Amino acid sequence: MDFELTEEQSAVRDAARDFAQNVLLPGVIERDEKQLFPTEEIRQLGELGFLGMMVDPKYGGGGMDAVSYVLAMEEISKVDASASVVMSVNNSLVCWGLEAYGTEEQKQKYLTRLSTGEIIGAFCLSEPEAGSDATSQRTLAVRKGDHYILNGTKNWITNGSTASVYLVIAQTDPEKGHKGISAFIVEKGQEGFIVGAKENKLGIRGSDTHTLMFQDVKVPVSNRIGEDGFGFTFAMKTLSGGRIGIASQALGIASGAMELAIAYSKEREAFGKPISRHQAIAFKLADMATEIEAARLLCLQAAYLKDAGKNYDQEGSMAKLFASSAAMRITVEAVQVHGGYGFVKEYHVERLMRDAKITQIYEGTSEVQKMVISRGLLRD
Ligand code: CAA
């Protein structure tokens, strides 16, 4: 593994940093407070090529590697984790899933618009009774000739009302358990597809999270992704890459909080000197930097393996497990470094602390990551 970034990778990171500082930062506190989706900011992210970064240019994507994706996710997440979850879901779950397993017709019809950000997508796996236990799907798709009739409810769906295209996982043959699960492309506006109320969340409040209901929605067979029964494998494969995205989001939240803590500690004086000169604070910064470096290396390693065409299931889970816990610890400490100022919104760190929590939950909880890692270790 080469620790030097290429010129292109550095340029991607710098472009993402500029965008985050100049475009995302000015309105981020207001969007968080009022739960406003970053519509214009996401449109611009798409224009810059950040919504389909790894997609082949022949489908409108940026043709970049996963390392560049990690670097860009870190920079965007330092400032606005609500924007970066939109970016992560669109890139690693929706675009990647369609590019890897979609038909040519599906790619031409959907991927070409998703990868440019003309439209955004959502990934619908979780249900009221199927979160970590993802094989317990209750959403049912029954084949009737050249289409399926889809019924069920999906929970916690990122981009729930803002997406135009939804990748929906559903049971097609309940007798077969996880081998009877399939994946479908559903479009917004189809009869019987209802977007439920928006969730009022602790963090990533600018992102748009909804319950979705499907009531006799007619889905053409041509909108099935892969063969009948491929849906669970599709979800697992897609989530393996998604976990690199969320690990990088956690990394960004942590490094954003550390940068703020360093800047504040150099300015703020107590007992006759900047608080950064007190060991109590300096050691906190040292711990933060060490954990962030370790998290970054895990994220880059998983991305490097993905780029090399090797298996990255365990490494992606390790990156997410470690980076999300580090983000939680580091953001709490960053609030502590800021003292009372850390507890008010203007200083950003309280938001980063709230945003960090979801990285230990979505795209597989920390406990699920430990299942994936330990099963990999114990496999014969
Ligand atoms: N690739 C291919 N196949 C895989 C796989 C992978 N990465 N992981 C599992 N499988 C296969 C297994 O080999 C097995 O197949 P066989 O029976 O043929 O061997 C099958 O899938 C079932 O696997 P398990 O027996 O391991 O299944 P399990 O019920 O014990 O659970 C789990 C496995 C890892 C816990 C899985 O259910 C899981 O990942 N749960 C978490 C779900 C999740 O991450 N949800 C996130 C929602 S999406 C989201 O958050 C997006 C967002 O909006 C931000």
CSV table of C-alpha atoms and ligand atoms in Angstrom, one decimal:
chain,number,residue,atom,x,y,z
A,1,MET,CA,0.0,0.0,0.0
A,2,ASP,CA,1.4,3.4,-1.1
A,3,PHE,CA,0.9,6.1,1.6
A,4,GLU,CA,1.6,8.9,-0.9
A,5,LEU,CA,-1.6,10.3,-2.5
A,6,THR,CA,-1.5,10.7,-6.3
A,7,GLU,CA,-2.0,14.2,-7.8
A,8,GLU,CA,-5.5,13.3,-8.7
A,9,GLN,CA,-6.4,12.0,-5.2
A,10,SER,CA,-4.9,15.2,-3.6
A,11,ALA,CA,-6.9,17.4,-6.1
A,12,VAL,CA,-10.2,15.6,-5.2
A,13,ARG,CA,-9.5,16.0,-1.5
A,14,ASP,CA,-8.7,19.7,-2.0
A,15,ALA,CA,-11.8,20.3,-4.1
A,16,ALA,CA,-14.0,18.6,-1.5
A,17,ARG,CA,-12.3,20.7,1.3
A,18,ASP,CA,-13.0,24.0,-0.6
A,19,PHE,CA,-16.6,23.0,-1.3
A,20,ALA,CA,-17.2,22.1,2.4
A,21,GLN,CA,-15.6,25.3,3.7
A,22,ASN,CA,-17.1,27.7,1.2
A,23,VAL,CA,-20.5,26.2,0.3
A,24,LEU,CA,-21.5,23.9,3.2
A,25,LEU,CA,-20.2,25.7,6.2
A,26,PRO,CA,-22.2,29.0,6.0
A,27,GLY,CA,-25.6,27.5,6.4
A,28,VAL,CA,-24.9,24.3,8.3
A,29,ILE,CA,-26.1,25.5,11.7
A,30,GLU,CA,-29.4,26.7,10.4
A,31,ARG,CA,-30.0,23.6,8.3
A,32,ASP,CA,-29.4,21.5,11.4
A,33,GLU,CA,-31.6,23.6,13.6
A,34,LYS,CA,-34.5,23.8,11.1
A,35,GLN,CA,-34.0,20.3,9.7
A,36,LEU,CA,-33.5,21.7,6.2
A,37,PHE,CA,-32.4,19.4,3.4
A,38,PRO,CA,-29.3,20.9,1.6
A,39,THR,CA,-31.1,20.9,-1.7
A,40,GLU,CA,-28.9,23.5,-3.5
A,41,GLU,CA,-25.7,22.2,-1.9
A,42,ILE,CA,-26.5,18.6,-3.1
A,43,ARG,CA,-27.2,19.9,-6.6
A,44,GLN,CA,-23.8,21.5,-6.6
A,45,LEU,CA,-22.1,18.4,-5.2
A,46,GLY,CA,-23.6,16.5,-8.1
A,47,GLU,CA,-22.3,19.1,-10.6
A,48,LEU,CA,-18.9,18.7,-9.2
A,49,GLY,CA,-19.1,14.9,-9.7
A,50,PHE,CA,-19.2,14.0,-6.0
A,51,LEU,CA,-22.4,11.9,-6.2
A,52,GLY,CA,-21.2,9.3,-8.7
A,53,MET,CA,-17.5,9.4,-8.0
A,54,MET,CA,-16.6,5.8,-8.7
A,55,VAL,CA,-19.1,5.2,-11.6
A,56,ASP,CA,-17.6,4.5,-15.0
A,57,PRO,CA,-17.6,7.8,-17.1
A,58,LYS,CA,-19.7,6.0,-19.7
A,59,TYR,CA,-22.6,6.2,-17.2
A,60,GLY,CA,-21.9,9.8,-16.3
A,61,GLY,CA,-19.6,9.0,-13.3
A,62,GLY,CA,-16.2,10.4,-12.3
A,63,GLY,CA,-14.3,7.1,-12.8
A,64,MET,CA,-12.4,7.7,-9.6
A,65,ASP,CA,-11.1,5.2,-7.1
A,66,ALA,CA,-12.4,4.4,-3.7
A,67,VAL,CA,-9.4,6.1,-2.0
A,68,SER,CA,-10.5,9.4,-3.6
A,69,TYR,CA,-14.0,8.7,-2.3
A,70,VAL,CA,-12.7,8.2,1.3
A,71,LEU,CA,-10.8,11.5,1.0
A,72,ALA,CA,-13.8,13.4,-0.3
A,73,MET,CA,-16.1,11.9,2.3
A,74,GLU,CA,-13.8,12.9,5.1
A,75,GLU,CA,-13.6,16.6,3.9
A,76,ILE,CA,-17.4,16.9,3.4
A,77,SER,CA,-18.1,15.2,6.7
A,78,LYS,CA,-15.8,17.5,8.7
A,79,VAL,CA,-18.3,20.3,8.0
A,80,ASP,CA,-21.7,18.7,7.2
A,81,ALA,CA,-22.5,15.1,8.0
A,82,SER,CA,-26.1,15.6,6.7
A,83,ALA,CA,-24.8,16.3,3.2
A,84,SER,CA,-22.2,13.5,3.4
A,85,VAL,CA,-24.8,10.8,4.2
A,86,VAL,CA,-26.6,11.8,1.0
A,87,MET,CA,-23.3,11.5,-0.8
A,88,SER,CA,-22.5,8.2,0.8
A,89,VAL,CA,-25.9,6.6,0.1
A,90,ASN,CA,-26.0,7.8,-3.5
A,91,ASN,CA,-22.4,6.8,-4.2
A,92,SER,CA,-21.9,3.5,-2.4
A,93,LEU,CA,-25.3,2.0,-2.0
A,94,VAL,CA,-27.3,3.2,-5.0
A,95,CYS,CA,-24.8,3.9,-7.8
A,96,TRP,CA,-22.4,1.1,-6.9
A,97,GLY,CA,-25.3,-1.4,-6.5
A,98,LEU,CA,-26.7,-0.5,-9.9
A,99,GLU,CA,-23.4,-0.4,-11.7
A,100,ALA,CA,-22.3,-3.8,-10.2
A,101,TYR,CA,-25.5,-5.7,-10.6
A,102,GLY,CA,-27.9,-3.7,-12.8
A,103,THR,CA,-28.8,-4.6,-16.4
A,104,GLU,CA,-27.5,-2.3,-19.2
A,105,GLU,CA,-31.1,-1.0,-19.6
A,106,GLN,CA,-31.3,-0.2,-15.9
A,107,LYS,CA,-27.9,1.6,-16.0
A,108,GLN,CA,-28.9,3.7,-19.0
A,109,LYS,CA,-32.3,4.6,-17.5
A,110,TYR,CA,-31.3,5.2,-13.9
A,111,LEU,CA,-27.5,5.2,-13.2
A,112,THR,CA,-26.7,7.9,-15.8
A,113,ARG,CA,-28.9,10.3,-14.0
A,114,LEU,CA,-28.0,9.2,-10.5
A,115,SER,CA,-24.3,9.5,-11.0
A,116,THR,CA,-24.5,13.1,-12.2
A,117,GLY,CA,-26.8,14.0,-9.3
A,118,GLU,CA,-29.6,15.0,-11.7
A,119,ILE,CA,-31.7,12.7,-9.4
A,120,ILE,CA,-30.7,11.0,-6.1
A,121,GLY,CA,-31.4,7.6,-4.8
A,122,ALA,CA,-32.4,5.7,-1.6
A,123,PHE,CA,-31.6,2.2,-0.3
A,124,CYS,CA,-34.5,0.5,1.4
A,125,LEU,CA,-33.6,-2.5,3.5
A,126,SER,CA,-34.6,-1.7,7.1
A,127,GLU,CA,-38.1,-2.4,8.3
A,128,PRO,CA,-39.9,-2.0,11.7
A,129,GLU,CA,-38.9,-5.6,12.6
A,130,ALA,CA,-35.9,-6.0,10.4
A,131,GLY,CA,-33.0,-3.8,11.4
A,132,SER,CA,-29.8,-5.7,12.4
A,133,ASP,CA,-31.7,-8.9,11.6
A,134,ALA,CA,-31.9,-8.0,7.9
A,135,THR,CA,-33.0,-11.5,6.7
A,136,SER,CA,-36.4,-11.0,8.5
A,137,GLN,CA,-37.9,-9.1,5.6
A,138,ARG,CA,-41.7,-8.7,5.8
A,139,THR,CA,-42.0,-6.6,2.6
A,140,LEU,CA,-43.5,-8.9,0.0
A,141,ALA,CA,-43.2,-8.9,-3.8
A,142,VAL,CA,-45.5,-11.3,-5.5
A,143,ARG,CA,-45.0,-12.1,-9.2
A,144,LYS,CA,-48.0,-11.5,-11.5
A,145,GLY,CA,-46.9,-12.1,-15.1
A,146,ASP,CA,-44.5,-9.4,-16.2
A,147,HIS,CA,-44.5,-7.5,-12.9
A,148,TYR,CA,-44.5,-7.9,-9.1
A,149,ILE,CA,-47.0,-6.5,-6.6
A,150,LEU,CA,-45.1,-4.9,-3.8
A,151,ASN,CA,-46.5,-4.5,-0.2
A,152,GLY,CA,-44.8,-3.5,3.0
A,153,THR,CA,-43.1,-0.8,5.1
A,154,LYS,CA,-39.5,0.4,5.2
A,155,ASN,CA,-38.0,2.4,8.0
A,156,TRP,CA,-35.3,5.0,8.5
A,157,ILE,CA,-34.8,5.6,4.8
A,158,THR,CA,-32.2,8.2,4.1
A,159,ASN,CA,-33.3,10.5,1.2
A,160,GLY,CA,-36.8,9.2,1.9
A,161,SER,CA,-38.7,12.1,0.3
A,162,THR,CA,-35.9,13.6,-1.8
A,163,ALA,CA,-35.0,10.5,-3.8
A,164,SER,CA,-36.4,9.8,-7.2
A,165,VAL,CA,-35.2,6.2,-7.4
A,166,TYR,CA,-35.4,3.6,-4.5
A,167,LEU,CA,-33.6,0.3,-4.4
A,168,VAL,CA,-36.1,-1.9,-2.4
A,169,ILE,CA,-35.3,-5.2,-0.8
A,170,ALA,CA,-38.3,-7.6,-0.5
A,171,GLN,CA,-39.2,-11.2,0.1
A,172,THR,CA,-40.3,-13.0,-3.1
A,173,ASP,CA,-40.4,-16.5,-1.6
A,174,PRO,CA,-40.8,-16.5,2.2
A,175,GLU,CA,-40.3,-20.3,2.3
A,176,LYS,CA,-36.7,-19.9,1.2
A,177,GLY,CA,-35.7,-17.4,3.9
A,178,HIS,CA,-32.8,-15.2,2.9
A,179,LYS,CA,-32.5,-17.1,-0.4
A,180,GLY,CA,-36.0,-15.9,-1.3
A,181,ILE,CA,-35.2,-12.2,-1.0
A,182,SER,CA,-35.0,-10.0,-4.2
A,183,ALA,CA,-34.1,-6.4,-5.0
A,184,PHE,CA,-36.1,-4.0,-7.1
A,185,ILE,CA,-35.9,-0.5,-8.5
A,186,VAL,CA,-39.0,1.6,-7.6
A,187,GLU,CA,-39.7,5.1,-8.8
A,188,LYS,CA,-41.1,8.0,-6.8
A,189,GLY,CA,-44.7,8.7,-7.8
A,190,GLN,CA,-45.7,5.1,-8.5
A,191,GLU,CA,-49.3,4.4,-7.5
A,192,GLY,CA,-49.5,3.0,-4.0
A,193,PHE,CA,-46.0,4.3,-3.0
A,194,ILE,CA,-46.5,6.5,0.1
A,195,VAL,CA,-43.8,8.6,1.7
A,196,GLY,CA,-44.6,8.8,5.5
A,197,ALA,CA,-43.7,11.4,8.0
A,198,LYS,CA,-40.1,12.8,8.3
A,199,GLU,CA,-38.2,11.6,11.4
A,200,ASN,CA,-37.2,14.3,13.9
A,201,LYS,CA,-33.6,13.2,14.7
A,202,LEU,CA,-30.8,13.8,17.3
A,203,GLY,CA,-28.2,14.3,14.6
A,204,ILE,CA,-27.8,14.5,10.8
A,205,ARG,CA,-30.9,16.7,11.0
A,206,GLY,CA,-30.4,18.2,7.6
A,207,SER,CA,-30.8,14.8,6.0
A,208,ASP,CA,-34.2,13.5,5.1
A,209,THR,CA,-35.2,10.3,6.9
A,210,HIS,CA,-38.7,8.8,6.3
A,211,THR,CA,-40.8,5.7,6.7
A,212,LEU,CA,-42.0,4.4,3.3
A,213,MET,CA,-45.2,2.4,2.6
A,214,PHE,CA,-45.8,0.3,-0.4
A,215,GLN,CA,-49.4,-0.7,-1.1
A,216,ASP,CA,-49.9,-2.9,-4.1
A,217,VAL,CA,-47.1,-1.1,-6.0
A,218,LYS,CA,-46.7,-2.6,-9.5
A,219,VAL,CA,-43.0,-3.1,-10.3
A,220,PRO,CA,-42.0,-4.4,-13.7
A,221,VAL,CA,-39.9,-7.6,-13.8
A,222,SER,CA,-37.4,-5.5,-15.8
A,223,ASN,CA,-36.8,-3.5,-12.6
A,224,ARG,CA,-35.6,-6.5,-10.6
A,225,ILE,CA,-31.9,-6.3,-9.9
A,226,GLY,CA,-30.2,-9.6,-10.6
A,227,GLU,CA,-32.0,-12.9,-10.4
A,228,ASP,CA,-35.0,-13.7,-8.2
A,229,GLY,CA,-33.5,-14.6,-4.8
A,230,PHE,CA,-30.4,-12.4,-5.2
A,231,GLY,CA,-31.6,-9.6,-3.0
A,232,PHE,CA,-30.0,-10.5,0.3
A,233,THR,CA,-26.6,-11.0,-1.3
A,234,PHE,CA,-27.1,-7.7,-3.2
A,235,ALA,CA,-27.8,-5.9,0.1
A,236,MET,CA,-24.8,-7.4,1.8
A,237,LYS,CA,-22.4,-6.8,-1.0
A,238,THR,CA,-23.6,-3.2,-1.4
A,239,LEU,CA,-23.5,-2.6,2.3
A,240,SER,CA,-19.8,-3.8,2.5
A,241,GLY,CA,-18.9,-0.8,0.3
A,242,GLY,CA,-21.4,1.5,2.1
A,243,ARG,CA,-19.6,0.8,5.4
A,244,ILE,CA,-16.4,2.3,3.9
A,245,GLY,CA,-18.4,5.4,3.2
A,246,ILE,CA,-19.9,5.7,6.7
A,247,ALA,CA,-16.5,4.9,8.2
A,248,SER,CA,-15.1,7.9,6.3
A,249,GLN,CA,-18.0,10.0,7.4
A,250,ALA,CA,-17.2,9.1,11.0
A,251,LEU,CA,-13.5,9.9,10.3
A,252,GLY,CA,-14.5,13.3,8.9
A,253,ILE,CA,-16.7,14.1,11.9
A,254,ALA,CA,-13.9,13.2,14.2
A,255,SER,CA,-11.2,15.2,12.3
A,256,GLY,CA,-13.5,18.2,12.0
A,257,ALA,CA,-14.1,18.2,15.8
A,258,MET,CA,-10.3,17.8,16.4
A,259,GLU,CA,-9.5,20.8,14.1
A,260,LEU,CA,-12.0,22.9,16.0
A,261,ALA,CA,-10.6,21.8,19.3
A,262,ILE,CA,-7.0,22.6,18.3
A,263,ALA,CA,-8.0,26.1,17.0
A,264,TYR,CA,-10.0,26.9,20.1
A,265,SER,CA,-7.4,25.6,22.5
A,266,LYS,CA,-4.7,27.9,21.0
A,267,GLU,CA,-6.9,31.0,21.4
A,268,ARG,CA,-8.6,30.4,24.7
A,269,GLU,CA,-6.5,31.4,27.7
A,270,ALA,CA,-6.8,30.1,31.3
A,271,PHE,CA,-4.4,30.4,34.2
A,272,GLY,CA,-2.2,32.8,32.2
A,273,LYS,CA,-1.7,30.8,29.0
A,274,PRO,CA,-3.5,29.2,26.1
A,275,ILE,CA,-5.3,26.1,27.3
A,276,SER,CA,-3.4,24.1,24.6
A,277,ARG,CA,-0.3,24.6,26.8
A,278,HIS,CA,-2.0,22.8,29.7
A,279,GLN,CA,-1.2,19.1,29.6
A,280,ALA,CA,-4.8,18.3,30.5
A,281,ILE,CA,-5.8,19.7,27.1
A,282,ALA,CA,-2.7,18.8,25.1
A,283,PHE,CA,-3.0,15.1,25.9
A,284,LYS,CA,-6.6,15.1,24.8
A,285,LEU,CA,-5.5,16.5,21.4
A,286,ALA,CA,-2.7,13.8,21.2
A,287,ASP,CA,-5.3,11.0,21.8
A,288,MET,CA,-7.6,12.5,19.2
A,289,ALA,CA,-4.9,12.7,16.6
A,290,THR,CA,-3.7,9.2,17.2
A,291,GLU,CA,-7.2,7.7,16.9
A,292,ILE,CA,-7.9,9.7,13.8
A,293,GLU,CA,-4.7,8.6,12.1
A,294,ALA,CA,-5.6,4.9,12.9
A,295,ALA,CA,-9.2,5.4,11.7
A,296,ARG,CA,-7.9,7.0,8.5
A,297,LEU,CA,-5.5,4.2,7.8
A,298,LEU,CA,-8.3,1.6,8.3
A,299,CYS,CA,-10.6,3.5,5.9
A,300,LEU,CA,-7.8,3.8,3.3
A,301,GLN,CA,-6.9,0.2,3.7
A,302,ALA,CA,-10.5,-0.9,3.0
A,303,ALA,CA,-10.7,1.4,0.0
A,304,TYR,CA,-7.3,0.2,-1.3
A,305,LEU,CA,-8.5,-3.4,-1.2
A,306,LYS,CA,-11.7,-2.4,-3.0
A,307,ASP,CA,-9.7,-0.7,-5.7
A,308,ALA,CA,-7.5,-3.7,-6.0
A,309,GLY,CA,-10.5,-6.0,-6.6
A,310,LYS,CA,-9.9,-7.9,-3.3
A,311,ASN,CA,-12.4,-8.7,-0.6
A,312,TYR,CA,-12.9,-5.9,1.9
A,313,ASP,CA,-15.9,-7.1,3.9
A,314,GLN,CA,-14.0,-7.4,7.2
A,315,GLU,CA,-11.7,-4.4,6.6
A,316,GLY,CA,-14.7,-2.2,5.8
A,317,SER,CA,-16.4,-3.3,9.0
A,318,MET,CA,-13.3,-2.8,11.0
A,319,ALA,CA,-13.0,0.7,9.6
A,320,LYS,CA,-16.6,1.5,10.5
A,321,LEU,CA,-16.4,-0.1,13.9
A,322,PHE,CA,-13.3,1.8,14.9
A,323,ALA,CA,-13.9,5.2,13.2
A,324,SER,CA,-17.5,5.5,14.5
A,325,SER,CA,-16.4,4.8,18.1
A,326,ALA,CA,-13.5,7.1,17.7
A,327,ALA,CA,-15.8,9.8,16.4
A,328,MET,CA,-18.0,9.4,19.5
A,329,ARG,CA,-15.1,9.7,21.9
A,330,ILE,CA,-13.4,12.5,20.0
A,331,THR,CA,-16.5,14.7,19.6
A,332,VAL,CA,-17.3,14.4,23.3
A,333,GLU,CA,-13.8,15.4,24.2
A,334,ALA,CA,-13.9,18.3,21.7
A,335,VAL,CA,-17.0,19.6,23.5
A,336,GLN,CA,-15.1,19.3,26.7
A,337,VAL,CA,-12.1,21.2,25.4
A,338,HIS,CA,-14.5,24.0,24.4
A,339,GLY,CA,-16.0,24.0,27.9
A,340,GLY,CA,-19.3,26.0,28.1
A,341,TYR,CA,-18.8,27.3,24.5
A,342,GLY,CA,-18.9,23.7,23.3
A,343,PHE,CA,-22.4,23.4,24.6
A,344,VAL,CA,-23.8,26.1,22.4
A,345,LYS,CA,-24.5,25.8,18.7
A,346,GLU,CA,-22.2,28.5,17.3
A,347,TYR,CA,-19.1,26.5,18.0
A,348,HIS,CA,-20.2,23.5,15.9
A,349,VAL,CA,-18.8,20.8,18.1
A,350,GLU,CA,-22.1,19.9,19.8
A,351,ARG,CA,-23.6,19.2,16.4
A,352,LEU,CA,-20.6,17.0,15.4
A,353,MET,CA,-21.1,15.1,18.7
A,354,ARG,CA,-24.8,14.6,17.9
A,355,ASP,CA,-24.0,13.6,14.3
A,356,ALA,CA,-21.3,11.1,15.4
A,357,LYS,CA,-23.8,8.8,17.1
A,358,ILE,CA,-25.6,7.6,14.0
A,359,THR,CA,-22.3,6.3,12.6
A,360,GLN,CA,-22.4,3.6,15.3
A,361,ILE,CA,-25.9,2.7,14.2
A,362,TYR,CA,-26.7,2.9,10.4
A,363,GLU,CA,-25.4,0.6,7.7
A,364,GLY,CA,-24.9,-2.0,10.4
A,365,THR,CA,-24.6,-1.2,14.1
A,366,SER,CA,-21.2,-1.6,15.9
A,367,GLU,CA,-22.5,-5.0,17.1
A,368,VAL,CA,-23.3,-6.1,13.5
A,369,GLN,CA,-19.7,-5.0,12.5
A,370,LYS,CA,-18.4,-7.3,15.2
A,371,MET,CA,-20.5,-10.1,13.8
A,372,VAL,CA,-19.1,-9.6,10.4
A,373,ILE,CA,-15.5,-9.3,11.6
A,374,SER,CA,-15.7,-12.3,14.0
A,375,ARG,CA,-17.4,-14.5,11.5
A,376,GLY,CA,-14.6,-13.7,9.0
A,377,LEU,CA,-12.0,-14.7,11.6
A,378,LEU,CA,-13.7,-17.9,12.5
A,379,ARG,CA,-14.6,-19.1,9.0
A,380,ASP,CA,-13.0,-22.4,8.1
B,1,CAA,N1,-21.5,-11.0,0.7
B,1,CAA,C1,-22.2,-12.0,0.2
B,1,CAA,N2,-23.0,-12.8,0.9
B,1,CAA,C2,-23.1,-12.6,2.2
B,1,CAA,C3,-22.4,-11.5,2.9
B,1,CAA,C4,-21.6,-10.7,2.0
B,1,CAA,N3,-20.9,-9.6,2.5
B,1,CAA,N4,-22.8,-11.5,4.2
B,1,CAA,C5,-23.6,-12.5,4.4
B,1,CAA,N5,-23.8,-13.1,3.2
B,1,CAA,C6,-24.6,-14.3,3.0
B,1,CAA,C7,-24.1,-15.5,3.8
B,1,CAA,O1,-23.1,-16.2,3.2
B,1,CAA,C8,-25.4,-16.3,3.9
B,1,CAA,O2,-25.5,-17.1,2.8
B,1,CAA,P1,-25.6,-18.7,2.8
B,1,CAA,O3,-26.6,-19.1,3.8
B,1,CAA,O4,-25.8,-19.1,1.4
B,1,CAA,O5,-24.2,-19.1,3.3
B,1,CAA,C9,-26.5,-15.3,4.0
B,1,CAA,O6,-25.9,-14.1,3.4
B,1,CAA,C10,-27.0,-15.0,5.4
B,1,CAA,O7,-25.9,-14.6,6.1
B,1,CAA,P2,-25.8,-14.8,7.7
B,1,CAA,O8,-26.1,-16.3,8.0
B,1,CAA,O9,-24.5,-14.3,8.1
B,1,CAA,O10,-27.0,-13.9,8.1
B,1,CAA,P3,-27.4,-13.4,9.5
B,1,CAA,O11,-28.9,-13.4,9.6
B,1,CAA,O12,-26.7,-14.1,10.6
B,1,CAA,O13,-27.0,-11.8,9.5
B,1,CAA,C11,-25.8,-9.8,9.2
B,1,CAA,C12,-25.9,-11.3,8.9
B,1,CAA,C13,-24.3,-9.5,8.9
B,1,CAA,C14,-26.1,-9.5,10.7
B,1,CAA,C15,-26.7,-9.0,8.3
B,1,CAA,O14,-28.1,-9.3,8.6
B,1,CAA,C16,-26.5,-7.5,8.4
B,1,CAA,O15,-25.6,-7.0,7.8
B,1,CAA,N6,-27.4,-6.8,9.2
B,1,CAA,C17,-27.3,-5.3,9.3
B,1,CAA,C18,-28.1,-4.7,8.2
B,1,CAA,C19,-27.7,-3.3,7.9
B,1,CAA,O16,-26.5,-3.0,7.8
B,1,CAA,N7,-28.6,-2.4,7.7
B,1,CAA,C20,-28.3,-1.1,7.3
B,1,CAA,C21,-29.5,-0.5,6.6
B,1,CAA,S1,-29.1,0.4,5.2
B,1,CAA,C22,-28.7,2.0,5.8
B,1,CAA,O17,-28.5,2.2,7.0
B,1,CAA,C23,-28.5,3.0,4.8
B,1,CAA,C24,-28.8,4.3,5.2
B,1,CAA,O18,-29.8,4.9,4.9
B,1,CAA,C25,-27.7,5.2,5.7
